[in-house]
PDB file of C-alpha atoms in Angstrom:
ATOM      1  CA  UNK A   1      -0.073  -0.057  -0.146  1.00  0.00           C
ATOM      2  CA  UNK A   2       1.489   3.416  -0.849  1.00  0.00           C
ATOM      3  CA  UNK A   3       1.911   5.644   2.021  1.00  0.00           C
ATOM      4  CA  UNK A   4       0.383   8.805   0.487  1.00  0.00           C
ATOM      5  CA  UNK A   5      -3.053   6.567   0.486  1.00  0.00           C
ATOM      6  CA  UNK A   6      -2.512   6.203   3.952  1.00  0.00           C
ATOM      7  CA  UNK A   7      -1.022   8.436   5.498  1.00  0.00           C
ATOM      8  CA  UNK A   8      -1.231  12.712   5.560  1.00  0.00           C
ATOM      9  CA  UNK A   9       1.927  12.988   4.956  1.00  0.00           C
ATOM     10  CA  UNK A  10       2.320  16.965   5.366  1.00  0.00           C
ATOM     11  CA  UNK A  11       1.433  17.112   8.646  1.00  0.00           C
ATOM     12  CA  UNK A  12       3.457  13.324   9.222  1.00  0.00           C
ATOM     13  CA  UNK A  13       6.847  15.437   7.974  1.00  0.00           C
ATOM     14  CA  UNK A  14       6.069  18.102  10.230  1.00  0.00           C
ATOM     15  CA  UNK A  15       6.069  16.768  12.847  1.00  0.00           C
ATOM     16  CA  UNK A  16       9.217  14.960  11.374  1.00  0.00           C
ATOM     17  CA  UNK A  17      10.549  18.560  11.696  1.00  0.00           C
ATOM     18  CA  UNK A  18       9.351  19.012  15.092  1.00  0.00           C
ATOM     19  CA  UNK A  19      10.421  15.865  16.465  1.00  0.00           C
ATOM     20  CA  UNK A  20      13.057  13.137  16.754  1.00  0.00           C
ATOM     21  CA  UNK A  21      12.486  10.281  15.167  1.00  0.00           C
ATOM     22  CA  UNK A  22      11.999   8.622  18.067  1.00  0.00           C
ATOM     23  CA  UNK A  23       8.949  10.925  19.320  1.00  0.00           C
ATOM     24  CA  UNK A  24       7.105  10.350  16.467  1.00  0.00           C
ATOM     25  CA  UNK A  25       7.666   6.282  16.708  1.00  0.00           C
ATOM     26  CA  UNK A  26       6.433   6.525  20.830  1.00  0.00           C
ATOM     27  CA  UNK A  27       3.153   8.409  19.001  1.00  0.00           C
ATOM     28  CA  UNK A  28       2.478   5.618  16.905  1.00  0.00           C
ATOM     29  CA  UNK A  29       3.572   2.847  19.469  1.00  0.00           C
ATOM     30  CA  UNK A  30       0.869   5.015  21.705  1.00  0.00           C
ATOM     31  CA  UNK A  31      -1.845   4.913  19.063  1.00  0.00           C
ATOM     32  CA  UNK A  32      -1.348   1.559  18.313  1.00  0.00           C
ATOM     33  CA  UNK A  33      -2.203   0.657  21.783  1.00  0.00           C
ATOM     34  CA  UNK A  34      -4.600   2.935  22.363  1.00  0.00           C
ATOM     35  CA  UNK A  35      -6.716   2.530  18.649  1.00  0.00           C
ATOM     36  CA  UNK A  36      -6.453  -1.403  19.812  1.00  0.00           C
ATOM     37  CA  UNK A  37      -8.826  -0.163  23.059  1.00  0.00           C
ATOM     38  CA  UNK A  38     -10.836   1.600  20.665  1.00  0.00           C
ATOM     39  CA  UNK A  39     -11.526  -1.080  18.494  1.00  0.00           C
ATOM     40  CA  UNK A  40     -12.284  -3.439  21.388  1.00  0.00           C
ATOM     41  CA  UNK A  41     -14.812  -0.727  22.491  1.00  0.00           C
ATOM     42  CA  UNK A  42     -16.527  -0.214  19.459  1.00  0.00           C
ATOM     43  CA  UNK A  43     -16.861  -4.027  19.078  1.00  0.00           C
ATOM     44  CA  UNK A  44     -18.172  -4.040  22.512  1.00  0.00           C
ATOM     45  CA  UNK A  45     -20.622  -1.074  21.829  1.00  0.00           C
ATOM     46  CA  UNK A  46     -21.942  -3.402  18.956  1.00  0.00           C
ATOM     47  CA  UNK A  47     -22.409  -6.913  21.082  1.00  0.00           C
ATOM     48  CA  UNK A  48     -24.613  -4.209  23.292  1.00  0.00           C
ATOM     49  CA  UNK A  49     -26.522  -2.288  20.637  1.00  0.00           C
ATOM     50  CA  UNK A  50     -25.089   0.610  22.456  1.00  0.00           C
ATOM     51  CA  UNK A  51     -25.471   3.066  19.927  1.00  0.00           C
ATOM     52  CA  UNK A  52     -24.394   6.263  22.026  1.00  0.00           C
ATOM     53  CA  UNK A  53     -21.227   3.854  23.151  1.00  0.00           C
ATOM     54  CA  UNK A  54     -20.502   3.421  19.162  1.00  0.00           C
ATOM     55  CA  UNK A  55     -20.183   7.007  18.348  1.00  0.00           C
ATOM     56  CA  UNK A  56     -18.815   8.266  21.435  1.00  0.00           C
ATOM     57  CA  UNK A  57     -15.455   4.605  21.089  1.00  0.00           C
ATOM     58  CA  UNK A  58     -15.323   5.727  16.755  1.00  0.00           C
ATOM     59  CA  UNK A  59     -14.988   9.677  17.604  1.00  0.00           C
ATOM     60  CA  UNK A  60     -11.572   9.217  20.146  1.00  0.00           C
ATOM     61  CA  UNK A  61     -10.562   7.019  17.750  1.00  0.00           C
ATOM     62  CA  UNK A  62     -11.377   9.709  14.863  1.00  0.00           C
ATOM     63  CA  UNK A  63      -9.789  12.080  16.536  1.00  0.00           C
ATOM     64  CA  UNK A  64      -6.229   9.409  17.463  1.00  0.00           C
ATOM     65  CA  UNK A  65      -6.222   8.629  13.744  1.00  0.00           C
ATOM     66  CA  UNK A  66      -6.400  11.990  12.883  1.00  0.00           C
ATOM     67  CA  UNK A  67      -3.203  13.323  15.184  1.00  0.00           C
ATOM     68  CA  UNK A  68      -1.516   9.902  14.314  1.00  0.00           C
ATOM     69  CA  UNK A  69      -1.609  10.882  10.841  1.00  0.00           C
ATOM     70  CA  UNK A  70      -3.817   8.393   9.133  1.00  0.00           C
ATOM     71  CA  UNK A  71      -5.572   9.993   7.389  1.00  0.00           C
ATOM     72  CA  UNK A  72      -8.142   6.680   5.582  1.00  0.00           C
ATOM     73  CA  UNK A  73      -8.551   5.278   9.186  1.00  0.00           C
ATOM     74  CA  UNK A  74      -9.535   8.651  10.114  1.00  0.00           C
ATOM     75  CA  UNK A  75     -11.948   8.931   6.738  1.00  0.00           C
ATOM     76  CA  UNK A  76     -13.479   5.311   7.310  1.00  0.00           C
ATOM     77  CA  UNK A  77     -14.465   6.859  10.702  1.00  0.00           C
ATOM     78  CA  UNK A  78     -15.946  10.026   9.320  1.00  0.00           C
ATOM     79  CA  UNK A  79     -18.376   8.332   7.143  1.00  0.00           C
ATOM     80  CA  UNK A  80     -19.759   5.770  10.137  1.00  0.00           C
ATOM     81  CA  UNK A  81     -19.256   7.610  13.690  1.00  0.00           C
ATOM     82  CA  UNK A  82     -23.335   8.314  13.193  1.00  0.00           C
ATOM     83  CA  UNK A  83     -24.160   5.788  11.240  1.00  0.00           C
ATOM     84  CA  UNK A  84     -27.496   4.215  12.551  1.00  0.00           C
ATOM     85  CA  UNK A  85     -27.263   1.222  10.430  1.00  0.00           C
ATOM     86  CA  UNK A  86     -28.553  -2.217  12.002  1.00  0.00           C
ATOM     87  CA  UNK A  87     -25.794  -3.662  14.642  1.00  0.00           C
ATOM     88  CA  UNK A  88     -24.393  -6.460  11.430  1.00  0.00           C
ATOM     89  CA  UNK A  89     -23.302  -3.853   8.767  1.00  0.00           C
ATOM     90  CA  UNK A  90     -22.399  -1.823  11.570  1.00  0.00           C
ATOM     91  CA  UNK A  91     -20.129  -5.591  12.869  1.00  0.00           C
ATOM     92  CA  UNK A  92     -18.952  -5.006   8.790  1.00  0.00           C
ATOM     93  CA  UNK A  93     -17.504  -1.559   9.352  1.00  0.00           C
ATOM     94  CA  UNK A  94     -15.661  -2.853  11.973  1.00  0.00           C
ATOM     95  CA  UNK A  95     -13.991  -5.136  10.315  1.00  0.00           C
ATOM     96  CA  UNK A  96     -13.256  -3.128   7.498  1.00  0.00           C
ATOM     97  CA  UNK A  97     -11.792   0.070  10.061  1.00  0.00           C
ATOM     98  CA  UNK A  98      -9.702  -2.802  11.716  1.00  0.00           C
ATOM     99  CA  UNK A  99      -8.089  -3.842   8.657  1.00  0.00           C
ATOM    100  CA  UNK A 100      -7.387  -0.038   7.345  1.00  0.00           C
ATOM    101  CA  UNK A 101      -5.600   0.191  10.899  1.00  0.00           C
ATOM    102  CA  UNK A 102      -4.084  -2.007  10.981  1.00  0.00           C
ATOM    103  CA  UNK A 103      -2.682  -1.788   7.059  1.00  0.00           C
ATOM    104  CA  UNK A 104      -2.250   2.108   8.400  1.00  0.00           C
ATOM    105  CA  UNK A 105       0.440   0.900  11.392  1.00  0.00           C
ATOM    106  CA  UNK A 106       2.275  -0.959   8.719  1.00  0.00           C
ATOM    107  CA  UNK A 107       2.493   1.965   6.675  1.00  0.00           C
ATOM    108  CA  UNK A 108       3.516   4.087   9.203  1.00  0.00           C
ATOM    109  CA  UNK A 109       5.464   2.023  10.472  1.00  0.00           C
ATOM    110  CA  UNK A 110       7.607   1.038   7.011  1.00  0.00           C
ATOM    111  CA  UNK A 111       7.669   5.092   6.367  1.00  0.00           C
ATOM    112  CA  UNK A 112       9.919   5.467   9.933  1.00  0.00           C
ATOM    113  CA  UNK A 113      12.366   2.991   9.172  1.00  0.00           C
ATOM    114  CA  UNK A 114      12.378   4.590   5.250  1.00  0.00           C
ATOM    115  CA  UNK A 115      13.529   7.900   7.470  1.00  0.00           C
TER     116      UNK A 115
END
């Protein structure tokens, strides 16, 4: 996957100008930990069929993804955050989101190793 499709490179390159590469790696590591928790919480919201929790956790990961420069993940969350679709459809959104998130993390890690 091409980095420009997954990542907000202008944001990340701005980070690189201001921060040490080790700090950017720490930011990504923190995002990985947090996104795992948010994705689990979204799954719990689906199981409980809790619309408020769905929106709340989608909103949290949306902000985290934007701050980390994961543009495709952010865009997916913009689309699904306020979704009132049936729960099986939301479960499908979560599967896609989880895959997109992992792809973006992999691309970001590759980008970091190329720096």
